[in-house]
Structures are given as C-alpha cells and as structure tokens.
Amino acid sequence: MASARSRLEVDAKDGVAKVDIMRFGFVLLPEFPLYALVPAMEALRIANQHAGRRVFDWRTFSIDGGEVRACNGMSLTVDSGIAEVAVCPNVLIFAGNHPMRHFSKQLFSWLRRLARHGSVLGGVDTGAFILAEARLLDDYEATVHWESITTFRERYTKTKVTERLFVIDRDRISCAGGHATLDLMLNLIVARQGTSLAQIVANSFISPRMRQGLAAQRIDPPDRPSKSCNVLTRILHHMEEHVGEPLSSGELALRAGLSVRALSRVVREHTGEPPMRFYRKVRLQAARDALFYSESPIQDVAISCGFASPEVFSRTFRAHFGLSPREFRLKTMDDELKRLRPELELQLKSGFPAN
C-alpha cells in the first residue's frame, strides 16, 4: 500500500487524484519570448486533452510574483513568486533579449536550492544565461539562441555551448526558443508518454515533423547547392567559433579541409566577397549581438570580437552599420523603452514626471 500510495499525488487545488503527473514550473523574466512560452504551455495542454486525463501540470512564476511584460509588450499574470515555491521537479526559465539585466541573487539562490534537491533545470532562448551565471551549467553541454551564442561562449567558458535546437544533458535542459520549444516539449512527451501522444500533439500544431535536438537552428537558403552549402556552413561555423582570435585564411582553410584557393572560391561564390572581408562581417555581427544581449563595456566587446582597439572597432562598426557601438546601444535601449514602456515616452514629451 505504501508503494502504491507513493505513486499517487492529490492536487491541493481540486483534490483529484492523479497518477504519474509530470510537473513544470515556467519562470518568466522581463522581456521573455512569448513565442516560446505559448508552444510549451499549449503542447502540455493538448497532451492532457488527448490523453483524457491530466498527465502534465504547469505553473508560471516570476521573481516577485508580479505580472511580467513579454518582449512584445504584453503583460502576463503569473501563478506565484518563486519564494512561494518550495519544490518543483522541472523548471524552465524563459529569458529574452537582455538576460544579464535580470540577474537576481534571489533567483540564483532559489535555483541552486532546487538543484541540490534534484530538480531538472532548464533555460529557453537565453534562459541558459541565468543557469550559467548561477554556476549551474559548469561542465554541462548547453545551447542558446544562435544570435547570443558568441556572447555566451565568451562569458561561460566552463559550459560547452553548441548551436542545436535543444540539449538535454543529465539534469539540465536548454533550448534555442521559438519553434524549437515545441520540438523540446514533443521529445519530453515522447520520453514520458510515448510517441503516439507526441505525434497527436504535433499534428494539432500542424507541425510536419518532430525534430531532434541535434538539428541545426538555422536553415540554409534553398537556392544553394547542398554540397557547396555544407562546405560554406562549415566555414561559417569556424569563423563564428573564432571571433575573438580570428584565424588566418590558411588556418581557416585547414580547419575546413580546403585549400586556400578553394576556400576563396566557395566564399566568393555565395557571398560575393573574399573570405577575410566576409569574416570581418561575421565578427561585426557578433559584436552587434554582444552589444544587444549583454551589458559588457564596449572595450571588452571590441577585444572579444577580435578588434585591435576600441577606436578601430568603433570606426569599422560605424562604417558597416551606420552607427557607432555607443550610438547603437543607446538607440537599442531607447527603442526598448518605447516598445515596453510607451507611457514613459508620453510622460517625457508632455513634461509630466513618471510615477
């Protein structure tokens, strides 16, 4: 009787006995990606609907229990603050464009306590930044949205970061966000309830197939020949993995398994530019992402993206993007303010102080 009793749980809210329920806690940080949260919640809801009983349960949390504004400006009311949650077996953190702005000692302590008690912890989109900053991804493999991979890799050297849809490494989960969130949830449904239910959920989403975690985040343009495209993708990955200490054309060709002449031919064929000029654009894009996703000083961003000095970086950045790094960061902050807090802009224009 004791063993059978241990497999049953009674929901305190409705008193209904349930068997084998997988429980999730979704932690929402300011600017969380709504397009990642909705597939996660809806996949579980549809699974319950077609299972004929509640096999999955979920709750939403914020740090202080207050409503949270998503990256599109919508606000969502949560079930509780994290201080009210003593135990949660599976936790996914949803973070958006500026995860470093929302680092919280309270959140870090809560996550560490859950980890000590055996909870599975995960990050969606840039949620892995939170786990890594709390030192909960040391010696783990993880992924984040491809735009922030360079920033993540530079900051968290004890975590092996890969550009995949999602990674499940022991008791840690990470996911690139967006449509990949659905793929993650489908795979978790398979592991818990089997392929048939997961396929029903996928069909409900009109999703043609359930992708595995090893799949790439980015798709190749359809007009490229597949063999040549694979070579270019390999070259691009080597460039992105070495933005801080750029490789020479010879080193890049060697890593890609090509001659220097073949390297030049492939890159020119698809980009119209010589390899080193294209490589510089890759480093500039990495710098732009670092300015957007992180609060790192501009000088540090310059060094991390392989520029000899802040002056060279600023001049090159302006020539490419039309703004200096500082102007770009200020414009980004201003755009975020207008989008997420439009009432403040009206107050400033009218001369009334903000509440």
Coordinates of C-alpha atoms in Angstrom, one line a residue:
M1 CA 0.0 0.0 0.0
A2 CA 2.8 2.4 0.8
S3 CA 4.5 1.9 -2.6
A4 CA 1.2 2.4 -4.4
R5 CA 0.5 5.5 -2.3
S6 CA 3.8 7.0 -3.3
R7 CA 2.9 6.9 -6.9
L8 CA -0.3 8.9 -6.3
E9 CA -0.5 12.6 -5.7
V10 CA -3.5 14.7 -4.8
D11 CA -3.7 18.2 -6.2
A12 CA -4.3 20.6 -3.3
K13 CA -6.4 22.8 -5.5
D14 CA -9.0 20.4 -6.8
G15 CA -8.5 17.3 -4.7
V16 CA -8.4 15.0 -7.8
A17 CA -6.0 12.0 -7.6
K18 CA -3.6 11.7 -10.4
V19 CA -1.1 9.1 -11.5
D20 CA 2.3 9.8 -13.0
I21 CA 2.0 13.6 -13.5
M22 CA 5.0 15.5 -14.8
R23 CA 5.1 18.9 -13.3
F24 CA 6.7 22.0 -14.8
G25 CA 7.4 25.5 -13.4
F26 CA 7.9 28.2 -16.1
V27 CA 9.9 31.1 -14.7
L28 CA 9.2 34.3 -16.7
L29 CA 11.8 37.1 -16.7
P30 CA 11.1 40.5 -18.1
E31 CA 11.1 40.6 -21.9
F32 CA 10.5 36.8 -22.0
P33 CA 9.7 35.5 -25.5
L34 CA 6.0 34.8 -25.8
Y35 CA 6.5 32.9 -29.0
A36 CA 8.5 30.3 -26.9
L37 CA 6.2 30.2 -23.9
V38 CA 3.0 29.5 -25.8
P39 CA 4.2 26.3 -27.6
A40 CA 5.4 25.0 -24.3
M41 CA 2.1 25.5 -22.5
E42 CA -0.1 24.5 -25.4
A43 CA 1.9 21.3 -26.1
L44 CA 1.2 20.2 -22.5
R45 CA -2.5 21.3 -22.6
I46 CA -3.1 19.4 -25.9
A47 CA -1.3 16.3 -24.5
N48 CA -3.7 16.3 -21.5
Q49 CA -6.7 16.8 -23.7
H50 CA -5.9 13.8 -25.9
A51 CA -4.7 11.7 -23.0
G52 CA -8.1 12.1 -21.4
R53 CA -6.6 13.0 -18.1
R54 CA -4.0 15.4 -16.7
V55 CA -0.6 13.8 -17.3
F56 CA 1.2 17.1 -17.3
D57 CA 0.9 20.1 -15.0
W58 CA 2.4 23.5 -15.1
R59 CA 2.6 26.8 -13.2
T60 CA 4.1 30.1 -14.1
F61 CA 6.4 32.0 -11.7
S62 CA 8.1 35.4 -11.6
I63 CA 10.7 36.5 -9.2
D64 CA 8.4 38.7 -7.1
G65 CA 5.0 37.2 -8.0
G66 CA 4.0 40.3 -10.0
E67 CA 2.9 40.3 -13.7
V68 CA 5.7 40.1 -16.3
R69 CA 5.9 42.0 -19.5
A70 CA 6.9 40.0 -22.6
C71 CA 9.2 41.1 -25.3
N72 CA 6.2 42.2 -27.5
G73 CA 4.9 44.4 -24.7
M74 CA 2.1 42.1 -23.5
S75 CA 1.9 41.5 -19.8
L76 CA 1.1 38.1 -18.2
T77 CA -0.1 37.4 -14.7
V78 CA 1.8 34.5 -13.1
D79 CA 0.6 31.9 -10.5
S80 CA 3.1 32.9 -7.8
G81 CA 6.5 34.3 -6.9
I82 CA 9.5 31.9 -6.6
A83 CA 9.7 32.5 -2.8
E84 CA 6.3 30.6 -2.5
V85 CA 7.7 27.6 -4.4
A86 CA 9.5 25.1 -2.1
V87 CA 9.7 22.2 -4.6
C88 CA 9.3 22.0 -8.3
P89 CA 10.7 18.9 -10.2
N90 CA 11.1 20.6 -13.6
V91 CA 11.9 24.3 -14.1
L92 CA 12.3 26.1 -17.4
I93 CA 13.5 29.7 -17.4
F94 CA 12.2 31.9 -20.2
A95 CA 14.5 34.9 -20.9
G96 CA 14.7 37.3 -23.8
N97 CA 16.9 39.9 -25.4
H98 CA 18.7 41.2 -22.3
P99 CA 19.1 38.3 -19.8
M100 CA 22.0 40.0 -18.0
R101 CA 19.8 42.9 -17.0
H102 CA 17.7 40.5 -15.0
F103 CA 20.3 38.6 -13.0
S104 CA 19.0 38.1 -9.5
K105 CA 20.6 36.8 -6.3
Q106 CA 17.2 35.6 -5.1
L107 CA 16.7 33.7 -8.3
F108 CA 20.2 32.2 -8.3
S109 CA 19.8 31.0 -4.7
W110 CA 16.4 29.5 -5.4
L111 CA 17.7 27.6 -8.4
R112 CA 20.7 26.3 -6.5
R113 CA 18.5 25.0 -3.8
L114 CA 16.3 23.3 -6.3
A115 CA 19.4 21.8 -7.9
R116 CA 20.5 20.4 -4.5
H117 CA 17.2 18.7 -4.2
G118 CA 17.4 17.0 -7.6
S119 CA 15.2 19.3 -9.8
V120 CA 15.7 19.3 -13.5
L121 CA 16.6 22.9 -14.5
G122 CA 16.4 24.4 -18.0
G123 CA 16.7 27.6 -19.9
V124 CA 14.7 28.6 -23.0
D125 CA 16.1 31.1 -25.6
T126 CA 18.6 33.0 -23.4
G127 CA 17.5 31.3 -20.2
A128 CA 20.7 29.4 -20.1
F129 CA 22.5 32.7 -19.2
I130 CA 20.7 32.5 -15.9
L131 CA 21.7 29.0 -15.1
A132 CA 25.3 29.6 -16.2
E133 CA 25.6 32.7 -14.1
A134 CA 24.4 30.7 -11.1
R135 CA 27.2 28.2 -11.9
L136 CA 24.6 25.5 -12.6
L137 CA 25.9 24.8 -16.2
D138 CA 29.6 24.2 -15.3
D139 CA 30.8 21.1 -17.1
Y140 CA 27.4 20.7 -18.9
E141 CA 26.6 21.0 -22.6
A142 CA 24.0 23.6 -23.5
T143 CA 22.5 25.8 -26.2
V144 CA 21.1 29.2 -26.6
H145 CA 19.5 31.2 -29.4
W146 CA 22.1 31.4 -32.2
E147 CA 22.3 35.2 -32.1
S148 CA 23.7 35.0 -28.5
I149 CA 26.0 32.0 -28.7
T150 CA 29.1 34.1 -29.2
T151 CA 28.4 36.2 -26.1
F152 CA 27.5 33.1 -24.1
R153 CA 30.7 31.2 -25.2
E154 CA 32.9 34.2 -24.3
R155 CA 31.4 34.6 -20.8
Y156 CA 30.9 31.0 -19.7
T157 CA 34.0 29.0 -20.6
K158 CA 33.1 26.1 -18.4
T159 CA 30.0 25.3 -20.4
K160 CA 30.2 23.6 -23.8
V161 CA 27.8 25.6 -26.0
T162 CA 26.6 24.2 -29.3
E163 CA 24.2 25.5 -31.9
R164 CA 21.4 23.0 -31.6
L165 CA 17.6 23.1 -31.2
F166 CA 17.8 21.8 -27.7
V167 CA 20.2 19.9 -25.4
I168 CA 19.3 17.6 -22.6
D169 CA 22.4 16.9 -20.6
R170 CA 21.6 14.8 -17.5
D171 CA 19.5 17.1 -15.2
R172 CA 19.9 20.2 -17.3
I173 CA 17.9 21.3 -20.3
S174 CA 18.5 24.2 -22.7
C175 CA 16.6 25.2 -25.8
A176 CA 17.0 27.8 -28.5
G177 CA 13.4 29.0 -28.2
G178 CA 10.9 29.8 -30.8
H179 CA 9.7 26.7 -32.8
A180 CA 12.5 24.7 -31.1
T181 CA 10.5 24.9 -27.9
L182 CA 7.7 22.8 -29.4
D183 CA 10.3 20.2 -30.5
L184 CA 11.7 20.1 -27.0
M185 CA 8.2 19.6 -25.5
L186 CA 7.4 16.9 -28.0
N187 CA 10.5 15.0 -27.1
L188 CA 9.7 15.3 -23.4
I189 CA 6.2 14.0 -24.1
V190 CA 7.7 11.0 -26.0
A191 CA 10.0 10.2 -23.1
R192 CA 7.1 10.4 -20.6
Q193 CA 4.1 9.2 -22.5
G194 CA 5.3 7.7 -25.8
T195 CA 5.4 8.5 -29.5
S196 CA 1.7 8.3 -30.2
L197 CA 0.7 11.1 -27.9
A198 CA 3.5 13.3 -29.1
Q199 CA 2.5 12.8 -32.7
I200 CA -1.1 13.7 -31.9
V201 CA 0.2 17.0 -30.3
A202 CA 2.5 17.7 -33.3
N203 CA -0.5 17.2 -35.7
S204 CA -2.6 19.6 -33.6
F205 CA 0.1 22.2 -34.2
I206 CA 0.1 21.3 -37.9
S207 CA 3.8 20.5 -37.4
P208 CA 5.0 18.3 -40.2
R209 CA 7.6 16.5 -38.1
M210 CA 9.2 16.3 -34.7
R211 CA 12.8 17.5 -34.9
Q212 CA 15.5 16.1 -32.7
G213 CA 17.8 18.2 -30.6
L214 CA 20.8 17.7 -32.9
A215 CA 19.2 19.6 -35.7
A216 CA 20.6 22.9 -36.6
Q217 CA 19.0 26.1 -35.5
R218 CA 19.4 27.9 -38.9
I219 CA 18.3 26.7 -42.2
D220 CA 20.2 27.1 -45.4
P221 CA 18.8 29.2 -48.3
P222 CA 17.1 26.9 -50.7
D223 CA 18.9 28.2 -53.8
R224 CA 22.3 26.9 -52.7
P225 CA 23.5 23.5 -53.9
S226 CA 23.6 21.2 -50.9
K227 CA 27.2 20.1 -51.1
S228 CA 28.6 23.6 -51.6
C229 CA 26.2 24.9 -48.9
N230 CA 27.5 22.3 -46.4
V231 CA 31.1 23.5 -47.0
L232 CA 30.1 27.1 -46.5
T233 CA 28.2 26.2 -43.3
R234 CA 31.4 24.5 -42.0
I235 CA 33.5 27.6 -42.9
L236 CA 30.9 29.9 -41.2
H237 CA 31.0 27.8 -38.0
H238 CA 34.8 28.0 -37.8
M239 CA 34.5 31.8 -38.2
E240 CA 31.9 32.1 -35.5
E241 CA 33.9 29.9 -33.1
H242 CA 37.0 32.1 -33.6
V243 CA 35.7 35.7 -33.5
G244 CA 38.0 36.7 -30.6
E245 CA 41.2 35.4 -32.1
P246 CA 40.5 35.5 -35.9
L247 CA 42.0 32.7 -38.0
S248 CA 44.2 33.5 -41.0
S249 CA 43.0 32.4 -44.4
G250 CA 45.4 29.5 -44.2
E251 CA 44.2 28.3 -40.8
L252 CA 40.6 28.7 -41.8
A253 CA 41.2 26.6 -45.0
L254 CA 43.0 23.9 -43.0
R255 CA 40.1 23.6 -40.5
A256 CA 37.6 23.5 -43.3
G257 CA 39.6 20.8 -45.1
L258 CA 40.2 23.0 -48.2
S259 CA 43.0 24.7 -50.0
V260 CA 43.2 28.5 -49.6
R261 CA 42.1 28.8 -53.3
A262 CA 39.1 26.5 -52.7
L263 CA 38.2 28.5 -49.6
S264 CA 38.2 31.7 -51.6
R265 CA 36.1 30.2 -54.4
V266 CA 33.4 28.8 -52.1
V267 CA 33.1 32.1 -50.1
R268 CA 33.1 34.3 -53.1
E269 CA 30.5 32.1 -54.9
H270 CA 28.0 32.5 -52.1
T271 CA 28.8 35.9 -50.6
G272 CA 30.4 37.8 -53.5
E273 CA 33.3 38.7 -51.1
P274 CA 36.7 37.5 -50.3
P275 CA 36.9 35.3 -47.2
M276 CA 38.6 37.8 -44.9
R277 CA 36.1 40.5 -45.7
F278 CA 33.2 38.2 -45.1
Y279 CA 35.0 37.0 -41.8
R280 CA 35.1 40.7 -40.7
K281 CA 31.3 41.0 -41.2
V282 CA 30.8 37.8 -39.1
R283 CA 32.8 39.4 -36.3
L284 CA 30.9 42.7 -36.6
Q285 CA 27.6 40.8 -36.4
A286 CA 29.0 39.0 -33.3
A287 CA 29.9 42.4 -31.8
R288 CA 26.4 43.8 -32.6
D289 CA 24.8 40.8 -30.8
A290 CA 27.1 41.3 -27.8
L291 CA 26.1 45.0 -27.6
F292 CA 22.5 44.0 -27.8
Y293 CA 22.4 41.0 -25.5
S294 CA 25.0 41.9 -22.9
E295 CA 26.0 44.9 -20.7
S296 CA 29.7 44.4 -21.4
P297 CA 31.8 47.5 -21.8
I298 CA 32.4 48.4 -25.4
Q299 CA 36.1 48.0 -25.0
D300 CA 35.5 44.4 -23.8
V301 CA 33.2 43.7 -26.8
A302 CA 35.9 45.0 -29.2
I303 CA 38.5 42.6 -27.7
S304 CA 36.1 39.7 -27.6
C305 CA 35.4 40.1 -31.3
G306 CA 39.0 40.4 -32.4
F307 CA 39.5 44.1 -33.0
A308 CA 42.8 45.6 -32.1
S309 CA 41.5 48.6 -30.2
P310 CA 38.2 50.3 -29.4
E311 CA 39.0 53.0 -31.9
V312 CA 39.4 50.5 -34.8
F313 CA 36.3 48.7 -33.6
S314 CA 34.2 51.9 -33.5
R315 CA 35.4 53.1 -36.9
T316 CA 34.7 49.7 -38.5
F317 CA 31.3 49.2 -36.8
R318 CA 30.1 52.7 -37.9
A319 CA 31.3 52.0 -41.5
H320 CA 29.2 48.8 -41.6
F321 CA 26.1 49.7 -39.5
G322 CA 26.0 53.5 -39.8
L323 CA 26.2 54.0 -36.0
S324 CA 29.0 53.8 -33.6
P325 CA 28.8 51.0 -31.0
R326 CA 27.8 53.5 -28.3
E327 CA 25.1 55.0 -30.5
F328 CA 23.8 51.6 -31.4
R329 CA 23.5 50.6 -27.7
L330 CA 21.7 53.8 -26.8
K331 CA 19.3 53.5 -29.7
T332 CA 18.5 49.9 -28.7
M333 CA 17.8 51.0 -25.2
D334 CA 15.6 53.9 -26.4
D335 CA 13.7 51.5 -28.8
E336 CA 13.2 49.0 -25.9
L337 CA 11.8 51.8 -23.7
K338 CA 9.4 53.0 -26.3
R339 CA 8.1 49.5 -27.0
L340 CA 7.9 48.1 -23.5
R341 CA 7.0 51.4 -21.6
P342 CA 5.3 53.7 -24.1
E343 CA 3.7 55.6 -21.3
L344 CA 7.1 56.9 -20.2
E345 CA 7.7 58.4 -23.6
L346 CA 4.4 60.2 -23.5
Q347 CA 5.1 61.5 -20.0
L348 CA 8.5 62.8 -21.1
K349 CA 7.1 64.5 -24.1
S350 CA 4.3 66.1 -22.0
G351 CA 6.6 67.2 -19.3
F352 CA 4.9 65.1 -16.6
P353 CA 7.1 63.0 -14.3
A354 CA 6.8 59.3 -14.4
N355 CA 5.1 57.6 -11.4

